[in-house]
Amino acid sequence: MARIVGAITTSHVPAIGGAIAKGAQAQPYWKPFFDGFAPLHRWLAEVKPDVAVVIYNDHGLNFFLDKMPTFAVGAAAQYRNADEGWGIPQVAPFAGDLDLSWHLIESLVADDFDITTCQEMMVDHAFTLPMALLWPDQHWPVRVVPVCINTVQFPLPSAARCHRLGDAIGRAVRAWPNGARVLIIGTGGLSHQLDGERAGFINRAFDEQFIATLADDPQWATRYSIPQLVELTGTQGVELLMWVAARAALGAKARTLQANYHIPISNTASGSMLMEPVA
Ligand code: DHB
Ligand code: FE
């Protein structure tokens, strides 16, 4: 059976792509953010995952407002990136893992999750930038399965529902008859609001409590409704749902190996975490 080796969560601000393109990682503005990834690189070099299940929210590249699935799972042999208008370089395509995709889809549907299966799927900055942060040479050493959670158009799935989805993903992966080492990635957040009267809104106290509780109390955020999460973290801060789902995939017990938090990158309170399941 497959083994989940850990979960990595990170923000996915498009400006990160510009910083990578310019080689600005060591500049004072960027260093506190990029420094959070050095321990993750060491861990990845040691653990060497074979496959990554990447939980993220598409922002309009693959799904537009006319068709917006609440949950979608990729089932393609390859996933390409494209220009989203942010002015950041496109990255090389990602190799899919069709066997895990269909295993996951069958398992989730059997678990009563109504998902959209995507045999063609483009991946946006929320997928590509975390991959580039984890593997800076951009020679992707893992096969991937993209999982999208809608945080773009209301209504959004609740944090409790995203926790249950992550839990179901974890059970499915652990039951996959394949000896692979599987990494779960969750991208988005933390607090940020890009538009409206509260543009620029950040909530450090909330984010710090979220990071501090995620491993030991993975349902902490599920006490909040979506409107409460929007109020507490901003209209785009609800992307933290990906962190909730990624953590849930680790099972009942997990520990934090590394956490980083830095304000701001662009308009966003940017964080990253590495968690490991505890048997
Ligand atoms: C920003 C953050 C995001 O999560 C995103 O998807 C786009 C932009 C920002 O802070 O600029
Ligand atoms: Fe985003």
Tab-separated table of C-alpha atoms and ligand atoms in Angstrom:
chain	number	residue	atom	x	y	z
A	1	MET	CA	0.000	0.000	0.000
A	2	ALA	CA	1.083	3.588	-0.563
A	3	ARG	CA	2.448	5.623	2.314
A	4	ILE	CA	1.735	9.302	2.977
A	5	VAL	CA	5.115	10.753	3.924
A	6	GLY	CA	3.928	14.212	4.901
A	7	ALA	CA	2.024	17.349	4.024
A	8	ILE	CA	3.472	20.661	2.894
A	9	THR	CA	1.308	23.762	2.864
A	10	THR	CA	2.235	27.137	1.412
A	11	SER	CA	0.915	30.426	0.093
A	12	HIS	CA	0.941	30.822	-3.701
A	13	VAL	CA	1.153	34.585	-4.385
A	14	PRO	CA	1.838	35.182	-8.132
A	15	ALA	CA	4.642	37.665	-7.334
A	16	ILE	CA	6.685	34.659	-6.113
A	17	GLY	CA	6.985	33.684	-9.793
A	18	GLY	CA	8.430	37.112	-10.590
A	19	ALA	CA	10.920	36.839	-7.723
A	20	ILE	CA	12.043	33.401	-8.944
A	21	ALA	CA	12.416	34.711	-12.521
A	22	LYS	CA	14.567	37.629	-11.306
A	23	GLY	CA	16.583	35.521	-8.861
A	24	ALA	CA	15.449	37.858	-6.063
A	25	GLN	CA	15.199	35.154	-3.378
A	26	ALA	CA	17.993	36.668	-1.240
A	27	GLN	CA	16.709	40.251	-1.401
A	28	PRO	CA	15.465	41.636	1.949
A	29	TYR	CA	11.827	41.695	0.801
A	30	TRP	CA	11.878	38.018	-0.226
A	31	LYS	CA	14.474	36.365	2.032
A	32	PRO	CA	12.210	35.796	5.081
A	33	PHE	CA	9.734	34.011	2.807
A	34	PHE	CA	12.151	31.900	0.735
A	35	ASP	CA	14.227	30.987	3.820
A	36	GLY	CA	11.240	28.988	5.056
A	37	PHE	CA	11.796	26.512	2.214
A	38	ALA	CA	15.408	25.492	2.962
A	39	PRO	CA	14.374	22.935	5.645
A	40	LEU	CA	11.695	21.640	3.262
A	41	HIS	CA	14.313	21.076	0.540
A	42	ARG	CA	16.452	19.063	2.982
A	43	TRP	CA	13.421	17.001	4.028
A	44	LEU	CA	12.374	16.362	0.397
A	45	ALA	CA	15.928	15.264	-0.513
A	46	GLU	CA	15.779	12.729	2.310
A	47	VAL	CA	12.191	11.487	1.918
A	48	LYS	CA	12.072	11.542	-1.913
A	49	PRO	CA	8.322	11.366	-2.541
A	50	ASP	CA	7.227	9.636	-5.773
A	51	VAL	CA	3.855	11.315	-6.186
A	52	ALA	CA	2.281	14.570	-5.001
A	53	VAL	CA	-1.443	15.127	-4.487
A	54	VAL	CA	-1.734	18.901	-4.865
A	55	ILE	CA	-4.800	20.488	-3.253
A	56	TYR	CA	-5.296	24.048	-4.496
A	57	ASN	CA	-7.830	26.491	-5.891
A	58	ASP	CA	-7.893	27.391	-9.560
A	59	HIS	CA	-8.314	31.151	-10.108
A	60	GLY	CA	-9.847	31.168	-13.596
A	61	LEU	CA	-7.298	29.383	-15.792
A	62	ASN	CA	-8.994	25.978	-15.921
A	63	PHE	CA	-12.462	26.758	-14.535
A	64	PHE	CA	-14.239	30.010	-15.177
A	65	LEU	CA	-17.343	31.413	-13.501
A	66	ASP	CA	-19.641	29.720	-16.049
A	67	LYS	CA	-18.697	26.249	-14.731
A	68	MET	CA	-17.381	26.019	-11.196
A	69	PRO	CA	-17.067	22.593	-9.567
A	70	THR	CA	-16.893	22.560	-5.777
A	71	PHE	CA	-14.364	19.708	-5.883
A	72	ALA	CA	-12.435	18.553	-8.966
A	73	VAL	CA	-9.775	15.879	-9.430
A	74	GLY	CA	-7.352	15.708	-12.358
A	75	ALA	CA	-7.141	12.478	-14.367
A	76	ALA	CA	-4.747	13.486	-17.121
A	77	ALA	CA	-1.404	12.067	-18.238
A	78	GLN	CA	0.035	15.567	-18.298
A	79	TYR	CA	-0.845	18.991	-16.894
A	80	ARG	CA	0.226	22.247	-18.522
A	81	ASN	CA	0.497	25.764	-17.222
A	82	ALA	CA	-0.471	28.821	-19.330
A	83	ASP	CA	-0.295	32.607	-19.213
A	84	GLU	CA	-2.739	33.947	-16.621
A	85	GLY	CA	-1.819	37.572	-17.194
A	86	TRP	CA	0.457	37.952	-14.139
A	87	GLY	CA	3.540	38.347	-16.339
A	88	ILE	CA	5.307	35.359	-14.806
A	89	PRO	CA	7.141	32.712	-16.859
A	90	GLN	CA	5.312	29.505	-17.638
A	91	VAL	CA	6.793	26.294	-16.274
A	92	ALA	CA	7.411	22.865	-17.803
A	93	PRO	CA	4.469	20.415	-17.885
A	94	PHE	CA	3.827	18.006	-15.011
A	95	ALA	CA	3.495	14.238	-15.454
A	96	GLY	CA	0.215	12.908	-14.066
A	97	ASP	CA	-0.307	9.647	-12.199
A	98	LEU	CA	-3.371	8.192	-13.896
A	99	ASP	CA	-3.517	5.162	-11.642
A	100	LEU	CA	-3.682	7.261	-8.468
A	101	SER	CA	-6.088	9.735	-10.115
A	102	TRP	CA	-8.645	7.050	-10.915
A	103	HIS	CA	-8.128	5.257	-7.616
A	104	LEU	CA	-8.747	8.560	-5.812
A	105	ILE	CA	-11.792	9.401	-7.944
A	106	GLU	CA	-13.370	5.964	-7.394
A	107	SER	CA	-12.674	6.087	-3.692
A	108	LEU	CA	-14.020	9.641	-3.240
A	109	VAL	CA	-17.210	8.930	-5.172
A	110	ALA	CA	-17.722	5.742	-3.145
A	111	ASP	CA	-17.288	8.006	-0.100
A	112	ASP	CA	-20.191	10.207	-1.319
A	113	PHE	CA	-18.087	13.118	-2.600
A	114	ASP	CA	-19.565	14.547	-5.814
A	115	ILE	CA	-16.462	15.465	-7.747
A	116	THR	CA	-15.752	16.629	-11.269
A	117	THR	CA	-13.217	14.451	-13.081
A	118	CYS	CA	-10.898	16.368	-15.401
A	119	GLN	CA	-9.196	14.391	-18.154
A	120	GLU	CA	-7.877	17.679	-19.482
A	121	MET	CA	-6.769	20.259	-16.983
A	122	MET	CA	-4.562	23.343	-16.957
A	123	VAL	CA	-2.793	24.184	-13.722
A	124	ASP	CA	-2.470	27.801	-12.573
A	125	HIS	CA	-0.076	29.690	-10.259
A	126	ALA	CA	-1.606	28.053	-7.189
A	127	PHE	CA	-0.223	24.736	-8.471
A	128	THR	CA	2.953	25.775	-10.297
A	129	LEU	CA	4.484	28.200	-7.788
A	130	PRO	CA	4.385	25.813	-4.803
A	131	MET	CA	6.001	23.177	-7.059
A	132	ALA	CA	8.715	25.694	-8.030
A	133	LEU	CA	9.208	26.618	-4.368
A	134	LEU	CA	9.699	22.961	-3.436
A	135	TRP	CA	11.811	21.975	-6.464
A	136	PRO	CA	13.656	25.157	-7.531
A	137	ASP	CA	15.411	23.471	-10.478
A	138	GLN	CA	11.913	22.847	-11.905
A	139	HIS	CA	12.818	19.316	-13.015
A	140	TRP	CA	9.736	17.864	-11.332
A	141	PRO	CA	10.758	14.606	-9.619
A	142	VAL	CA	7.178	13.603	-8.738
A	143	ARG	CA	4.102	12.549	-10.660
A	144	VAL	CA	1.098	14.649	-9.674
A	145	VAL	CA	-2.633	14.480	-9.029
A	146	PRO	CA	-4.295	17.926	-8.863
A	147	VAL	CA	-7.310	18.364	-6.558
A	148	CYS	CA	-9.226	21.662	-6.775
A	149	ILE	CA	-11.460	23.127	-4.086
A	150	ASN	CA	-13.548	26.106	-5.169
A	151	THR	CA	-12.767	29.238	-3.170
A	152	VAL	CA	-13.426	31.599	-6.066
A	153	GLN	CA	-17.206	31.695	-6.513
A	154	PHE	CA	-19.797	31.382	-3.749
A	155	PRO	CA	-21.133	29.134	-2.371
A	156	LEU	CA	-17.913	27.592	-1.022
A	157	PRO	CA	-17.643	24.241	0.764
A	158	SER	CA	-17.381	24.595	4.547
A	159	ALA	CA	-14.127	24.028	6.424
A	160	ALA	CA	-15.733	20.939	7.996
A	161	ARG	CA	-16.508	19.563	4.525
A	162	CYS	CA	-12.936	20.272	3.339
A	163	HIS	CA	-11.635	18.477	6.413
A	164	ARG	CA	-13.773	15.457	5.515
A	165	LEU	CA	-12.526	15.612	1.910
A	166	GLY	CA	-8.912	15.643	3.097
A	167	ASP	CA	-9.626	12.763	5.454
A	168	ALA	CA	-11.155	10.785	2.557
A	169	ILE	CA	-8.155	11.594	0.324
A	170	GLY	CA	-5.842	10.302	3.044
A	171	ARG	CA	-7.786	7.035	3.434
A	172	ALA	CA	-7.856	6.568	-0.346
A	173	VAL	CA	-4.117	7.126	-0.739
A	174	ARG	CA	-3.275	4.748	2.118
A	175	ALA	CA	-5.446	2.089	0.425
A	176	TRP	CA	-3.803	2.556	-2.991
A	177	PRO	CA	-2.153	-0.775	-3.890
A	178	ASN	CA	1.176	0.738	-4.874
A	179	GLY	CA	4.374	1.053	-2.849
A	180	ALA	CA	4.665	4.787	-3.606
A	181	ARG	CA	5.657	7.498	-1.152
A	182	VAL	CA	2.987	10.173	-1.465
A	183	LEU	CA	3.327	13.832	-0.506
A	184	ILE	CA	0.225	15.946	0.103
A	185	ILE	CA	0.543	19.617	-0.857
A	186	GLY	CA	-2.019	22.265	0.100
A	187	THR	CA	-1.715	25.792	-1.328
A	188	GLY	CA	-3.354	29.136	-0.602
A	189	GLY	CA	-3.801	31.675	2.169
A	190	LEU	CA	-3.051	32.715	4.695
A	191	SER	CA	-5.058	35.861	5.456
A	192	HIS	CA	-5.463	38.207	2.497
A	193	GLN	CA	-8.045	40.268	0.705
A	194	LEU	CA	-7.310	41.590	-2.778
A	195	ASP	CA	-10.401	43.677	-3.435
A	196	GLY	CA	-13.151	45.794	-1.917
A	197	GLU	CA	-13.094	48.106	1.082
A	198	ARG	CA	-10.895	45.766	3.113
A	199	ALA	CA	-8.248	45.277	0.360
A	200	GLY	CA	-4.946	44.634	2.122
A	201	PHE	CA	-6.631	43.063	5.167
A	202	ILE	CA	-4.380	40.693	7.133
A	203	ASN	CA	-5.025	38.967	10.495
A	204	ARG	CA	-1.760	37.879	12.085
A	205	ALA	CA	-3.362	36.698	15.339
A	206	PHE	CA	-5.728	34.361	13.495
A	207	ASP	CA	-3.026	33.006	11.167
A	208	GLU	CA	-0.652	32.309	14.046
A	209	GLN	CA	-3.321	30.421	15.947
A	210	PHE	CA	-4.241	28.487	12.796
A	211	ILE	CA	-0.602	27.428	12.273
A	212	ALA	CA	-0.140	26.605	15.954
A	213	THR	CA	-3.217	24.356	16.116
A	214	LEU	CA	-3.211	22.681	12.690
A	215	ALA	CA	-1.186	19.564	13.523
A	216	ASP	CA	-2.698	18.762	16.935
A	217	ASP	CA	-6.208	20.140	16.509
A	218	PRO	CA	-6.901	19.808	12.767
A	219	GLN	CA	-10.582	20.647	13.218
A	220	TRP	CA	-9.903	23.962	14.980
A	221	ALA	CA	-10.829	26.010	11.876
A	222	THR	CA	-13.983	23.955	11.254
A	223	ARG	CA	-15.750	25.808	14.094
A	224	TYR	CA	-16.036	28.765	11.687
A	225	SER	CA	-18.560	29.161	8.877
A	226	ILE	CA	-17.409	30.451	5.491
A	227	PRO	CA	-18.749	34.000	6.198
A	228	GLN	CA	-16.888	33.949	9.536
A	229	LEU	CA	-13.674	32.803	7.807
A	230	VAL	CA	-14.052	35.584	5.226
A	231	GLU	CA	-14.485	38.089	8.048
A	232	LEU	CA	-11.503	36.699	9.971
A	233	THR	CA	-9.086	36.077	7.077
A	234	GLY	CA	-10.299	38.120	4.077
A	235	THR	CA	-12.157	37.122	0.911
A	236	GLN	CA	-9.087	35.262	-0.399
A	237	GLY	CA	-7.893	34.171	3.033
A	238	VAL	CA	-10.457	31.352	2.800
A	239	GLU	CA	-7.851	29.603	0.665
A	240	LEU	CA	-6.690	28.218	4.022
A	241	LEU	CA	-9.286	25.503	3.339
A	242	MET	CA	-6.501	23.782	1.324
A	243	TRP	CA	-4.362	23.635	4.458
A	244	VAL	CA	-7.291	22.117	6.384
A	245	ALA	CA	-7.764	19.423	3.717
A	246	ALA	CA	-4.020	18.696	3.395
A	247	ARG	CA	-3.628	18.281	7.149
A	248	ALA	CA	-6.706	16.031	7.333
A	249	ALA	CA	-5.130	13.673	4.782
A	250	LEU	CA	-2.403	12.825	7.320
A	251	GLY	CA	-4.908	11.060	9.582
A	252	ALA	CA	-5.637	11.470	13.280
A	253	LYS	CA	-2.166	12.315	14.533
A	254	ALA	CA	0.478	14.534	13.001
A	255	ARG	CA	3.353	16.716	14.093
A	256	THR	CA	4.756	19.961	12.752
A	257	LEU	CA	8.356	19.693	11.558
A	258	GLN	CA	8.660	23.233	10.210
A	259	ALA	CA	6.546	26.393	10.054
A	260	ASN	CA	7.256	29.834	8.615
A	261	TYR	CA	5.130	32.991	8.549
A	262	HIS	CA	5.926	36.335	6.964
A	263	ILE	CA	3.920	39.529	6.326
A	264	PRO	CA	3.480	40.666	3.642
A	265	ILE	CA	4.260	39.163	0.288
A	266	SER	CA	2.244	41.328	-2.078
A	267	ASN	CA	-1.130	41.557	-0.249
A	268	THR	CA	-0.788	38.257	1.534
A	269	ALA	CA	0.295	36.927	4.909
A	270	SER	CA	2.541	34.197	3.522
A	271	GLY	CA	3.236	30.996	5.342
A	272	SER	CA	4.504	27.491	4.875
A	273	MET	CA	4.355	24.334	6.964
A	274	LEU	CA	5.690	20.790	6.880
A	275	MET	CA	3.799	18.148	8.858
A	276	GLU	CA	4.396	14.437	9.229
A	277	PRO	CA	1.872	11.751	10.141
A	278	VAL	CA	2.395	10.068	13.522
A	279	ALA	CA	1.632	6.352	13.606
B	1	DHB	C1	-2.229	37.385	-4.391
B	1	DHB	C2	-2.460	36.268	-3.562
B	1	DHB	C3	-3.097	35.133	-4.077
B	1	DHB	O1	-3.384	34.023	-3.334
B	1	DHB	C4	-3.471	35.085	-5.415
B	1	DHB	O2	-4.028	33.933	-5.878
B	1	DHB	C5	-3.256	36.174	-6.235
B	1	DHB	C6	-2.635	37.328	-5.725
B	1	DHB	C7	-1.514	38.611	-3.884
B	1	DHB	O3	-1.338	38.781	-2.679
B	1	DHB	O4	-1.068	39.416	-4.726
B	2	FE	FE	-4.793	32.646	-4.491
